[in-house]
Short mmCIF file of C-alpha atoms (C1' of nucleotides) in Angstrom, two decimals:
data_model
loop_
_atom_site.label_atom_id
_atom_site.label_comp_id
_atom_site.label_asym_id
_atom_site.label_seq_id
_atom_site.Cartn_x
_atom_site.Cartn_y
_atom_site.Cartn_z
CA UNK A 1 -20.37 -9.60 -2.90
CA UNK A 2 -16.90 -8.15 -3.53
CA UNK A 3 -17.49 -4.90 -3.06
CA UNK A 4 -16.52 -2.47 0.31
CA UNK A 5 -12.88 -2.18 -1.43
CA UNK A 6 -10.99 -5.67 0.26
CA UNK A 7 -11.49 -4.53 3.68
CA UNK A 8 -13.85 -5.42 6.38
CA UNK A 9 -12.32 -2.54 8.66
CA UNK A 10 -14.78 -0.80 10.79
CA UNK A 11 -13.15 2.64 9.88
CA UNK A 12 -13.04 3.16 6.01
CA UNK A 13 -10.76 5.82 6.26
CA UNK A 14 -7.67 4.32 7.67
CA UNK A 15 -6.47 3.12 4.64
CA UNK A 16 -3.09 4.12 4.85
CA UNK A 17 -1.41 6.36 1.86
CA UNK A 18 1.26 3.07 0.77
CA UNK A 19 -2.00 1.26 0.31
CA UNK A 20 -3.68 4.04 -2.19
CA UNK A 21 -0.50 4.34 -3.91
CA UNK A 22 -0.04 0.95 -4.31
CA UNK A 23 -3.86 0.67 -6.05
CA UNK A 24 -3.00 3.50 -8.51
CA UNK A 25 0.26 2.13 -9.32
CA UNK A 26 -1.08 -0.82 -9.88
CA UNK A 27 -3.65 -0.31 -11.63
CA UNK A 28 -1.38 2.04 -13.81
CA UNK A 29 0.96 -0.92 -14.69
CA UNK A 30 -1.45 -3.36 -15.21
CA UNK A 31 -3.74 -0.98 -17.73
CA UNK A 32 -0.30 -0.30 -20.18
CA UNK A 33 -0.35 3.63 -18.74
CA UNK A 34 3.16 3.04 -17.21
CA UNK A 35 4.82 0.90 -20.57
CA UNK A 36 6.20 -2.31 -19.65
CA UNK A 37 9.79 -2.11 -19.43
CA UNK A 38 10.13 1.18 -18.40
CA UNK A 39 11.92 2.78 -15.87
CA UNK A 40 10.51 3.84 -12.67
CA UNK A 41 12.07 7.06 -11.33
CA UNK A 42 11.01 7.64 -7.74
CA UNK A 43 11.93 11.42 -7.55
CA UNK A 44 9.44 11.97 -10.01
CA UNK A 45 6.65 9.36 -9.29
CA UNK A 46 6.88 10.73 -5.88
CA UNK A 47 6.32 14.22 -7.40
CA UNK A 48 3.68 13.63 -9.54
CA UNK A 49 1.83 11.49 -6.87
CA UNK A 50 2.36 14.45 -4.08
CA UNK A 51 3.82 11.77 -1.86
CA UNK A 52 7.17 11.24 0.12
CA UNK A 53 9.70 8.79 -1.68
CA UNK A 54 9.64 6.37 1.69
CA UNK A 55 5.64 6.07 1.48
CA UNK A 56 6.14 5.43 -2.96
CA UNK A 57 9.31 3.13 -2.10
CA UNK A 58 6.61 0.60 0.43
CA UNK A 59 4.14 0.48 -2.54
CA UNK A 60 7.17 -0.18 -4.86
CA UNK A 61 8.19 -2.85 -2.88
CA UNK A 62 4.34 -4.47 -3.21
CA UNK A 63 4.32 -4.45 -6.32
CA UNK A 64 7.81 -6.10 -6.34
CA UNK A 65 6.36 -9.05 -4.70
CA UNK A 66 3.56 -8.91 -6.69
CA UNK A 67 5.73 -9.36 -9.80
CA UNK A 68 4.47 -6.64 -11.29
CA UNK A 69 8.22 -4.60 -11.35
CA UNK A 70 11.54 -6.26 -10.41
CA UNK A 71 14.09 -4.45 -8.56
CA UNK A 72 17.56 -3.85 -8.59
CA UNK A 73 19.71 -2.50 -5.56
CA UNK A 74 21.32 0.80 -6.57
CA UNK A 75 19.95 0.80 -9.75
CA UNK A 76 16.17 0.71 -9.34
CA UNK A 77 12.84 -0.66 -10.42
CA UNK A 78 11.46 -1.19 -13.70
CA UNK A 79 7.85 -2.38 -14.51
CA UNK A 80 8.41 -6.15 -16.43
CA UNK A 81 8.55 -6.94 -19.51
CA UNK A 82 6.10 -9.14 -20.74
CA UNK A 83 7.12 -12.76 -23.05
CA UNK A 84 5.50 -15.35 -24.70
CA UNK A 85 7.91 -17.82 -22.23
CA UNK A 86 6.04 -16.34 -19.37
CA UNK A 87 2.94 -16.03 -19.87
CA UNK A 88 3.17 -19.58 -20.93
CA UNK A 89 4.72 -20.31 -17.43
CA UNK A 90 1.38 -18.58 -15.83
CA UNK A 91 -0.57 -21.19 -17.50
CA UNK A 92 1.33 -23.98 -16.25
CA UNK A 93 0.79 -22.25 -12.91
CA UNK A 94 -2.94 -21.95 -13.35
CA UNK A 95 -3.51 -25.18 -14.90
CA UNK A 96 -2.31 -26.82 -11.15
CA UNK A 97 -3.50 -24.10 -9.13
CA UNK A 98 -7.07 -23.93 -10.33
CA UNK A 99 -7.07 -27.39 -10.93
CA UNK A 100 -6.89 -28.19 -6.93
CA UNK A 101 -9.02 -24.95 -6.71
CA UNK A 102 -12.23 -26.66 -8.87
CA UNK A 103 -11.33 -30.20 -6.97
CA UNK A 104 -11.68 -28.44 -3.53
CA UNK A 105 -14.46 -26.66 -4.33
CA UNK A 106 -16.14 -29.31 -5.71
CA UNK A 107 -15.94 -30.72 -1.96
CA UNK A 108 -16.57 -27.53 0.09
CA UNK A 109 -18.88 -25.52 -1.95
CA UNK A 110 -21.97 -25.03 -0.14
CA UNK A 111 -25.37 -25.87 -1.33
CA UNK A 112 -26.29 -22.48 -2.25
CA UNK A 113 -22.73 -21.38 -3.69
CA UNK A 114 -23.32 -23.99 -5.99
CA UNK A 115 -26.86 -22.91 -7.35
CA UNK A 116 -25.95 -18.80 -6.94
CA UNK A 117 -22.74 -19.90 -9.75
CA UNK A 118 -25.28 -21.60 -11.97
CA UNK A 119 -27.43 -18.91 -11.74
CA UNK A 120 -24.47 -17.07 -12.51
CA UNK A 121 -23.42 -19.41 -15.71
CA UNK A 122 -26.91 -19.12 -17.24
CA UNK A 123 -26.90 -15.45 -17.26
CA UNK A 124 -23.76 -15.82 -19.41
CA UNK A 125 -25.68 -18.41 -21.43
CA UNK A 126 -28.23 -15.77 -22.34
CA UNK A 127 -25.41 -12.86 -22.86
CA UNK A 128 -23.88 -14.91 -25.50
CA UNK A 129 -27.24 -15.77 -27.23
CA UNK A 130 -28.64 -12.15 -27.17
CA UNK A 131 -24.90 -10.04 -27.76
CA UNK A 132 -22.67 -12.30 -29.60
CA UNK A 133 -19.19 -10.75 -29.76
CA UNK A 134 -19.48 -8.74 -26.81
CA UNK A 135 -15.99 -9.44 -25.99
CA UNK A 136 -15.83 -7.69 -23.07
CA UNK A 137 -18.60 -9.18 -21.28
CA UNK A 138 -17.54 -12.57 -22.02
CA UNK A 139 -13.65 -11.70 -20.44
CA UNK A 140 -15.52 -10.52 -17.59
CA UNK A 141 -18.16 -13.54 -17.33
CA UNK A 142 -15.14 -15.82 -17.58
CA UNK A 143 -13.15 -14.34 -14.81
CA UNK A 144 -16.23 -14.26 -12.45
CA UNK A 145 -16.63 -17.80 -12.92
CA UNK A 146 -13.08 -18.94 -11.94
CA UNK A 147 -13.03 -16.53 -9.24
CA UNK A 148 -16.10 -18.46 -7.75
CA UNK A 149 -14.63 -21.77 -7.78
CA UNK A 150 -11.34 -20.17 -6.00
CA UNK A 151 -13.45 -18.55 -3.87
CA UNK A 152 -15.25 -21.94 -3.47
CA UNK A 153 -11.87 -24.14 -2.49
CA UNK A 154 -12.19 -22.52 1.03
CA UNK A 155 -7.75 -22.65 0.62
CA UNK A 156 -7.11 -19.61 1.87
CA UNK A 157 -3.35 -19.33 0.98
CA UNK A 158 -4.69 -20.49 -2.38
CA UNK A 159 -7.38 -17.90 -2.91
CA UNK A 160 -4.60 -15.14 -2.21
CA UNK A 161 -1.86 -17.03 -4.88
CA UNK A 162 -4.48 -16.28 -7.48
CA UNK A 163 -6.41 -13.71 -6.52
CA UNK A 164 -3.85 -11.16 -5.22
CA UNK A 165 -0.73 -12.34 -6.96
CA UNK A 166 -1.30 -14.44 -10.27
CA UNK A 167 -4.69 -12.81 -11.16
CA UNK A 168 -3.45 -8.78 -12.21
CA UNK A 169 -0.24 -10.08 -13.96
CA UNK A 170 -2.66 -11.97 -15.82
CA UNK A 171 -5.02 -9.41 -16.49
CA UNK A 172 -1.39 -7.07 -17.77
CA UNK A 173 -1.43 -9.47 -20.26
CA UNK A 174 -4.78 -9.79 -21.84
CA UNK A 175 -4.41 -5.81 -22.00
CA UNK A 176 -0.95 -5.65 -23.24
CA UNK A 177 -1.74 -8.79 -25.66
CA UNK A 178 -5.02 -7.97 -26.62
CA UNK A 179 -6.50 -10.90 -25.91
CA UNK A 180 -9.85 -11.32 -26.83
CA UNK A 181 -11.38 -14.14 -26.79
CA UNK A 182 -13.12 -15.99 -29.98
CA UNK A 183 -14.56 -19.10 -28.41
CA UNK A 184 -16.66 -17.97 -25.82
CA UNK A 185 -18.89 -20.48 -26.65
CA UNK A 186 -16.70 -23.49 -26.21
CA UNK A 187 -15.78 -21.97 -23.02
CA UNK A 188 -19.26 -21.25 -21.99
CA UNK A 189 -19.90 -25.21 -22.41
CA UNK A 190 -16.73 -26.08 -20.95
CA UNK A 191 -17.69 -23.77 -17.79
CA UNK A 192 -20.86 -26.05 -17.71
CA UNK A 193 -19.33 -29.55 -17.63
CA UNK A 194 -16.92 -28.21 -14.90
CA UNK A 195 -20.22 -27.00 -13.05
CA UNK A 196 -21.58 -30.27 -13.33
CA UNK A 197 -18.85 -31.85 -12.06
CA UNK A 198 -19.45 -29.89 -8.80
CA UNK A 199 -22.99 -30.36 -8.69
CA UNK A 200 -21.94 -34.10 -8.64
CA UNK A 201 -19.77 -33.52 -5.83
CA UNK A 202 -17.01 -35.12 -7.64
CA UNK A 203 -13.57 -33.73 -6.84
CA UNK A 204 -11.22 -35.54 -9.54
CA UNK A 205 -13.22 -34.99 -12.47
CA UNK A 206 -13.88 -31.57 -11.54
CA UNK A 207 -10.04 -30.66 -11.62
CA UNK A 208 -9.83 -33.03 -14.69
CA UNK A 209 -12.02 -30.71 -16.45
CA UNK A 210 -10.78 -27.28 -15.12
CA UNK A 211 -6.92 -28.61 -16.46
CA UNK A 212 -8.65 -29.10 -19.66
CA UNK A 213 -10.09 -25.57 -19.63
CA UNK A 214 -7.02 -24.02 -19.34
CA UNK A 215 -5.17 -25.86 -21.70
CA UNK A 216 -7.27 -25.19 -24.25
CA UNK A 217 -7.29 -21.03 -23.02
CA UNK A 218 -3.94 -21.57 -23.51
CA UNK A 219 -3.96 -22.99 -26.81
CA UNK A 220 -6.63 -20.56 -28.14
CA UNK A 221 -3.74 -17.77 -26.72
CA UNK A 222 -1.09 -19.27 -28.54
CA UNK A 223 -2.70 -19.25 -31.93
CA UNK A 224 -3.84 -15.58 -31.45
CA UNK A 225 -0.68 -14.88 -30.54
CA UNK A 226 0.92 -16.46 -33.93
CA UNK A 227 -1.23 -14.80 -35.80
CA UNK A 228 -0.09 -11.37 -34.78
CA UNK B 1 25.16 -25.04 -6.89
CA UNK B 2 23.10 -23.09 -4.84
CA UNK B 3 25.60 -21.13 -2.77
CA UNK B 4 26.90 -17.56 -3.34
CA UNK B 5 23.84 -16.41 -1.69
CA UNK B 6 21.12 -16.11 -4.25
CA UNK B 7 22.68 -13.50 -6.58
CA UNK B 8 25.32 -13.58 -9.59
CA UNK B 9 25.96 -9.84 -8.91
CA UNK B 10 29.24 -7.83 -9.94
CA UNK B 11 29.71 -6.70 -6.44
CA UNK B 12 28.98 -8.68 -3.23
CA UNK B 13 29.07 -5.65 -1.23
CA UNK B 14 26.02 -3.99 -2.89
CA UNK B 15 23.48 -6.01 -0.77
CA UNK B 16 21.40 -3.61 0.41
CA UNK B 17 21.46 -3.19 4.00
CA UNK B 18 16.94 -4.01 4.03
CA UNK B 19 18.54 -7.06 2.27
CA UNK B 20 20.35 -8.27 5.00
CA UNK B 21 17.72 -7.12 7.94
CA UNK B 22 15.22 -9.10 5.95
CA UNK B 23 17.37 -12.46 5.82
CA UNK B 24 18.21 -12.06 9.83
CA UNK B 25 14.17 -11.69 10.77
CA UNK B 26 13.27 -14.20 8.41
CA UNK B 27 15.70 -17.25 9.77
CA UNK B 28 14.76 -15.36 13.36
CA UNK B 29 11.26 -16.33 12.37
CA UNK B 30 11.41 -19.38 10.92
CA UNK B 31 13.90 -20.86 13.38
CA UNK B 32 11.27 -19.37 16.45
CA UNK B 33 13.58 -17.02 17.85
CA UNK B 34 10.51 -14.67 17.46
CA UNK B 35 8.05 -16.33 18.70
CA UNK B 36 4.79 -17.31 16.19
CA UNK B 37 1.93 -14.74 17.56
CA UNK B 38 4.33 -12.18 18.78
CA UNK B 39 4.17 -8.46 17.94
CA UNK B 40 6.44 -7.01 15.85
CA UNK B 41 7.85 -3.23 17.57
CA UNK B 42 9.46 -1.02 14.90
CA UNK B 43 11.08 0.63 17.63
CA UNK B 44 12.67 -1.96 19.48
CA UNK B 45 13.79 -3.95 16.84
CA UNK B 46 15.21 -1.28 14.56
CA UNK B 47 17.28 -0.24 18.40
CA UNK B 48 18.62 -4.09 18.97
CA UNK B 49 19.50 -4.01 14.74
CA UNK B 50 21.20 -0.94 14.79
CA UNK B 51 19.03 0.75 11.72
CA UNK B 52 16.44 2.95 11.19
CA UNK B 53 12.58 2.32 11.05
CA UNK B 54 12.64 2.96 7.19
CA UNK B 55 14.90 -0.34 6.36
CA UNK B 56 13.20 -2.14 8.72
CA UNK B 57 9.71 -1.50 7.72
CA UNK B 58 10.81 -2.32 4.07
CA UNK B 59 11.75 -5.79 5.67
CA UNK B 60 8.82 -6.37 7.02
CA UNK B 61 7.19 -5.67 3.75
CA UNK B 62 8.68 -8.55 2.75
CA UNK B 63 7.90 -10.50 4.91
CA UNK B 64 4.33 -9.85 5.09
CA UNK B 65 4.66 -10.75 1.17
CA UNK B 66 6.10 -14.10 1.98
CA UNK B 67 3.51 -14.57 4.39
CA UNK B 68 5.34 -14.71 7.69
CA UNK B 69 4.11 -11.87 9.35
CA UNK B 70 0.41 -10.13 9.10
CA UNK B 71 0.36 -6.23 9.33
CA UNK B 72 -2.88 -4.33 10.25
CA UNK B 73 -2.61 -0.56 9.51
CA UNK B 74 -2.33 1.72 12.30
CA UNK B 75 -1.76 -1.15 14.64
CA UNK B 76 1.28 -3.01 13.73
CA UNK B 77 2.45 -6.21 12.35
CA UNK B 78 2.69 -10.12 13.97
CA UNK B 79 4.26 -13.20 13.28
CA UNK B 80 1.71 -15.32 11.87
CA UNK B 81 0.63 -17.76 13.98
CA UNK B 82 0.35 -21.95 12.90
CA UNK B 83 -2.06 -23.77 12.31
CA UNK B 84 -3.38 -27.20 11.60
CA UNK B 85 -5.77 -25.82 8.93
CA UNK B 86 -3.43 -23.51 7.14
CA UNK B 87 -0.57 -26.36 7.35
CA UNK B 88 -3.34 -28.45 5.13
CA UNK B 89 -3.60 -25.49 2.73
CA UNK B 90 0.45 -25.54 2.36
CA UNK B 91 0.31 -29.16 1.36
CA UNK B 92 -2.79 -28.89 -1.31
CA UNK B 93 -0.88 -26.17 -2.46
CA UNK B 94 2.38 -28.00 -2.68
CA UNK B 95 0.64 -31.07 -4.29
CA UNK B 96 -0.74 -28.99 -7.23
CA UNK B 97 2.66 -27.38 -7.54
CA UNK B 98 4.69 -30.00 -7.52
CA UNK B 99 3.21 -32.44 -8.96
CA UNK B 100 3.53 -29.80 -11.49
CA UNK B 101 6.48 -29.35 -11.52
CA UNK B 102 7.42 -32.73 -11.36
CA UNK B 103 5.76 -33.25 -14.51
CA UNK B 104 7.39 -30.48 -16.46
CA UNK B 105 10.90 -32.00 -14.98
CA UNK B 106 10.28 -34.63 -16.78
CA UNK B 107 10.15 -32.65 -19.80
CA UNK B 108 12.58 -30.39 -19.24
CA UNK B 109 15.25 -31.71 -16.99
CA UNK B 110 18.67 -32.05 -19.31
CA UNK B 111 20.14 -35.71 -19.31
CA UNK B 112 23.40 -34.89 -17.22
CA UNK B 113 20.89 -33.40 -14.75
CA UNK B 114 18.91 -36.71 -13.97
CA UNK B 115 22.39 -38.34 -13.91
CA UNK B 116 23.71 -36.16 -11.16
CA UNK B 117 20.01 -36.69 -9.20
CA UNK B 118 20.35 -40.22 -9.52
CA UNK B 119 23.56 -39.86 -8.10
CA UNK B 120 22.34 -38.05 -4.95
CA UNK B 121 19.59 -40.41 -4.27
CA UNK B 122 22.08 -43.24 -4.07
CA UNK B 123 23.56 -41.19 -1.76
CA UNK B 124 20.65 -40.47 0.67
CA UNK B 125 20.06 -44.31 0.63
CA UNK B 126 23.33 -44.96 1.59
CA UNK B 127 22.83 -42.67 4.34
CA UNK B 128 19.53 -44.10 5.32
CA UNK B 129 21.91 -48.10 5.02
CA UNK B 130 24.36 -46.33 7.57
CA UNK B 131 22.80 -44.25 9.95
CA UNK B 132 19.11 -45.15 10.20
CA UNK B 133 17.69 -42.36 12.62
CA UNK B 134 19.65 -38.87 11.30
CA UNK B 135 16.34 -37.49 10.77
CA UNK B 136 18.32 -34.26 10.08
CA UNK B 137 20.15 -36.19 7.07
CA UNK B 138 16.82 -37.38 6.23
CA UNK B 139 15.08 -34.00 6.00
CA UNK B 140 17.74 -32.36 4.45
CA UNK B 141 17.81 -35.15 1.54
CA UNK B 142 14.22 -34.70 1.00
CA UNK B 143 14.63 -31.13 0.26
CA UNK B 144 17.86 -30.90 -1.41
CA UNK B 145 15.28 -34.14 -3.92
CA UNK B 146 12.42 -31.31 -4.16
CA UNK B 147 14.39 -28.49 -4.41
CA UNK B 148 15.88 -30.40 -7.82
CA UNK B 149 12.91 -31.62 -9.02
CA UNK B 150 11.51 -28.13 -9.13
CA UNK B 151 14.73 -26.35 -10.28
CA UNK B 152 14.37 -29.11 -13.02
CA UNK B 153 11.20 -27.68 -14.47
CA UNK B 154 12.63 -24.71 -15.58
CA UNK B 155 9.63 -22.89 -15.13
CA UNK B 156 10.53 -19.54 -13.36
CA UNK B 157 7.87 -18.31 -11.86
CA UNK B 158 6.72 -21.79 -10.14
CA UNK B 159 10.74 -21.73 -8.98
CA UNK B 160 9.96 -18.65 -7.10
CA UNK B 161 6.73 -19.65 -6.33
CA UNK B 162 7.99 -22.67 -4.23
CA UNK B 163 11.76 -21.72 -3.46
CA UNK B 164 11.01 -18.49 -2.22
CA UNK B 165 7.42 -18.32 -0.68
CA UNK B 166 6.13 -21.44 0.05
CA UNK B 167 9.40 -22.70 0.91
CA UNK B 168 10.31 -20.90 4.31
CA UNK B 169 6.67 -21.08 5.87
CA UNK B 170 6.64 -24.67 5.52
CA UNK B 171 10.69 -24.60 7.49
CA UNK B 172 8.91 -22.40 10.14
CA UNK B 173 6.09 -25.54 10.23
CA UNK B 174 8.82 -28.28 10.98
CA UNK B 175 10.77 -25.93 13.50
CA UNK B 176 7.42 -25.22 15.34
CA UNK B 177 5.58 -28.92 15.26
CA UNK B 178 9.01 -30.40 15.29
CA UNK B 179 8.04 -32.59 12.36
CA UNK B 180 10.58 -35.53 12.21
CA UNK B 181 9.77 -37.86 9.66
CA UNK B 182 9.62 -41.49 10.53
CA UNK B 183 9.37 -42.61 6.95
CA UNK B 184 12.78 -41.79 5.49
CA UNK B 185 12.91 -45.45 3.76
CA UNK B 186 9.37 -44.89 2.55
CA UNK B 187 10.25 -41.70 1.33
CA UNK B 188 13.48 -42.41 -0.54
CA UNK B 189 11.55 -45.12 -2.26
CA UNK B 190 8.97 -42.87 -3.14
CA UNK B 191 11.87 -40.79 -4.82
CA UNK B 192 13.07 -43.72 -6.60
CA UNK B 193 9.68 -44.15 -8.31
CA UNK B 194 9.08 -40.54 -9.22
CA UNK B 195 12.87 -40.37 -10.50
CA UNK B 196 12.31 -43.61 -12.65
CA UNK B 197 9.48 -41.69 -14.43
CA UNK B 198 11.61 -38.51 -14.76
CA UNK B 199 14.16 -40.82 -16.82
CA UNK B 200 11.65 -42.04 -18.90
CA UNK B 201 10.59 -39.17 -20.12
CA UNK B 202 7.14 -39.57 -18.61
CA UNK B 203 5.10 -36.26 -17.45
CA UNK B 204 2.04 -38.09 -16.72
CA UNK B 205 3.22 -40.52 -14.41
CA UNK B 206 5.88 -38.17 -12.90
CA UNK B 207 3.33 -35.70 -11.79
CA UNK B 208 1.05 -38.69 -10.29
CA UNK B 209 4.18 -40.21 -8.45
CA UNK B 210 4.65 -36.60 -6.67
CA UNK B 211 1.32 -35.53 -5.82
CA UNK B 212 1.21 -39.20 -4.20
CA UNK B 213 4.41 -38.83 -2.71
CA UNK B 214 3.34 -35.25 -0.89
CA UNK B 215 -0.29 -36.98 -0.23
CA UNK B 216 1.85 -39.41 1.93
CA UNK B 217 4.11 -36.81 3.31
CA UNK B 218 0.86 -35.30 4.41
CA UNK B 219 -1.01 -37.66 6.08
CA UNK B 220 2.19 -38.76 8.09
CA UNK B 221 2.14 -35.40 9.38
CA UNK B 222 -1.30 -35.51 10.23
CA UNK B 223 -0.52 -38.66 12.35
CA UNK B 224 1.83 -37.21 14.13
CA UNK B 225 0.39 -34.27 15.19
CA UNK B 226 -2.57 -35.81 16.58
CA UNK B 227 -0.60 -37.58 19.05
CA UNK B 228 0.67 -34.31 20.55
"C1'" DT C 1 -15.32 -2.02 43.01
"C1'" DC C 2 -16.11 -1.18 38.43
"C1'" DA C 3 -17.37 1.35 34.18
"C1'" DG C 4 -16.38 5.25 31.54
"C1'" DC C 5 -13.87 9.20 30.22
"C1'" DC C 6 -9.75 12.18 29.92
"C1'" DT C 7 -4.90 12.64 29.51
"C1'" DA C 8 -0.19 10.96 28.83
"C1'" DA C 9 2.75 7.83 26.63
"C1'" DT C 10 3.89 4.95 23.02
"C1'" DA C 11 3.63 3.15 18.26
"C1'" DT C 12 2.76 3.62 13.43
"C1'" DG C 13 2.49 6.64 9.13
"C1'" DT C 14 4.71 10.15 6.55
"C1'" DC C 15 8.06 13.41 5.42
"C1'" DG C 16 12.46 15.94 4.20
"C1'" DA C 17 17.45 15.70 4.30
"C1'" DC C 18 21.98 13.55 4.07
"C1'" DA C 19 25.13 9.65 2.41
"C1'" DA C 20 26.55 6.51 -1.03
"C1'" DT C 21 26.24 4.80 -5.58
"C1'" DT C 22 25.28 5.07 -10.30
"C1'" DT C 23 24.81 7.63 -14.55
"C1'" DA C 24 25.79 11.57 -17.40
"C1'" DT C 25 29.05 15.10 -18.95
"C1'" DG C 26 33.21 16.88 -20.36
"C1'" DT C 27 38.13 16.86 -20.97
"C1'" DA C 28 42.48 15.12 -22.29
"C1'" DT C 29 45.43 11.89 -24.66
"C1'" DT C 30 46.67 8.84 -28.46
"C1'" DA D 1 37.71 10.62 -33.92
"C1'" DA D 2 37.60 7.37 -30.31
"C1'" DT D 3 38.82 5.73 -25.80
"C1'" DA D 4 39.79 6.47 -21.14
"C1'" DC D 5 39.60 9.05 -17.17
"C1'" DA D 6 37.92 12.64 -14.01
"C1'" DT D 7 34.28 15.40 -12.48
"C1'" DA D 8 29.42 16.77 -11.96
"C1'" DA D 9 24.61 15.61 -11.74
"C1'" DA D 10 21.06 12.65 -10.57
"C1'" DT D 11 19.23 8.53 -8.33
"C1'" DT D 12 18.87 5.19 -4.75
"C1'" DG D 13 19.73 3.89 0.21
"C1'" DT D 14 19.40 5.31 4.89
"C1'" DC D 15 18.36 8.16 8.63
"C1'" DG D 16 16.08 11.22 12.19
"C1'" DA D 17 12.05 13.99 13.17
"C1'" DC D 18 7.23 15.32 13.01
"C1'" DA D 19 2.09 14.08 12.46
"C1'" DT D 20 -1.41 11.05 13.56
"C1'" DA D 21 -3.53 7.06 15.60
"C1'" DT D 22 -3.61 3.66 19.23
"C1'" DT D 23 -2.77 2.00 23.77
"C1'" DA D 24 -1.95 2.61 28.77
"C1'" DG D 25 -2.88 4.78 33.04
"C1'" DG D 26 -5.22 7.45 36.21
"C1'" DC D 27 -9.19 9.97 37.70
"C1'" DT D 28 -14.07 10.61 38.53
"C1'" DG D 29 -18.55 9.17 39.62
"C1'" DA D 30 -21.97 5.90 40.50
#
DNA sequence: TCAGCCTAATATGTCGACAATTTATGTATT
DNA sequence: AATACATAAATTGTCGACATATTAGGCTGA
């Protein structure tokens, strides 16, 4: 469904060389291969990449808005530094966010959205039974889930706030953190009453519910996170 | 308190010179000297700015990050154009945020904070005593009230978030639909609810006041526009 | 007259080079 | 030896030019 790489372009091949770069580099930050923190030279990005410093400086600038680096004139760009303080600020921004995200999809989900994402749900229902641990499969059920509801709030704007922008700074973390999750279980039934909430059509409990969901994410990430 | 244009830099003089192209198109666009729809030529407008493509094209990256103008490769890049829809997508977006916000002002705001907001909301009703009409007076209270509010929650990211994107496309919204507000008493007693909650401490009831307060906001501006 | 193609003109994408600023290096002075 | 200053090296900011893709215009043929 999200295949075709973003773009619904009728010639695959004009992807411009910013965009590519910006992918890679992406990608490269988000995955831990360039450290957080560190500095990013252009000379020798540019080198290593085979690309001009103007085309690198465009995708630098993406990723500046992205949040991914931060910039300083004259001095240059270094990928962030991750903190407890902000991830716990993404939360915050998640709880509201996806909370108008499951209370406007639970209004403008269509009929068959709604039954493809409990199709979807069950599948995840069996995964846990059969593979229990399978961390990675979990991560990955849980983020196809909330990507269905934003999908399903029809908010364009809001679909690109998390999608684009909030989404791969969240993803930095879980692989700069570690975060695995231990309670896919309790998630798994929280993902249910949230679906039910939909199937009922009813807006303010479903954004209730998704609020609760991420507060308690967040509190299962804050005890991991004491623990060292 | 917000002057001394957004940074706490050593030297004023190091503003980049993509800095400054990117303020001028963005109060160009906002204000509707560039008209919403309009191409955007690299050519022309790096001639009448007196700098090269490269600077300007870094602006525009910008700007397609803040969402003002849309780029399509190998064609060029437009102002966006308004809509009623999308304008409906700002405010759901707003009401999650700042409701949010609201509510972690509540937690966060220090007590010599609230005192100097209470101050400026007896202000703004002594303007709206005076000179009932200034609808300029009028807007400009309501924003210096949210702009506070959100500074207040000392949340970073949701600062930037709302300051710095959301903030300008919704300026470009009242320049282009002309949105006066009719309600100013309405609305400054609307503020005086949500800022009693903020000085008792209560996140619950602060968020509630503020997504009720932008609900309002909203559906005057729906009013209005369907008279045309 | 209109559709379709071919060519010219213009616009965007990318590059390498120069200018200005910052950082590193080395020297001198106390 | 440590600090301060001066100089050199490297990095970022900015520019103009070339490569490639798109658009405009004219020509041909039905």
């Amino acid at each position: 469904m999200q295949n075709q790489s973003t773009s619904n372009n009728t010639d695959p091949v004009s992807i411009t060389l910013t965009d590519r770069l910006f992918d890679t580099l992406q990608r490269a930050i988000v995955e831990g291969e360039i450290a957080p923190g560190s500095k990013i030279s252009e000379p020798e990005l540019a080198r290593q990449h085979g690309v001009s410093r103007g085309s690198l400086r465009e995708a630098i600038g993406r990723l500046e808005a992205r949040k991914l680096v931060e910039r300083k004139p004259n001095i240059g760009a270094r990928v962030v530094t991750l903190s407890y303080e902000q991830l716990i600020e993404i939360f915050q921004i998640r709880e509201a966010l996806e909370g108008m995200a499951a209370r406007l999809a639970a209004q403008n989900m269509s009929d068959q959205e709604i039954e493809e994402l409990q199709v979807l749900l069950e599948e995840h229902g069996q995964q846990i039974e059969e593979q229990q641990g399978q961390a990675y499969f979990q991560k990955q059920g849980d983020l196809d889930f909330h990507y269905r509801i934003v999908q399903g709030s029809k908010n364009h704007h809001l679909i690109g706030l998390l999608c684009d922008d909030l989404y791969h700074l969240l993803r930095m973390y879980r692989y700069q953190f570690g975060m695995r999750s231990r309670r896919s279980r309790q998630a798994y039934d929280e993902h249910h009453y949230l679906l039910n909430a939909i199937v009922a059509r009813d807006p303010e409990m479903a954004e209730l519910l998704m609020r609760q969901h991420i507060r308690s994410s967040r509190r299962n990430v804050e005890r991991m996170l004491l623990e060292n």
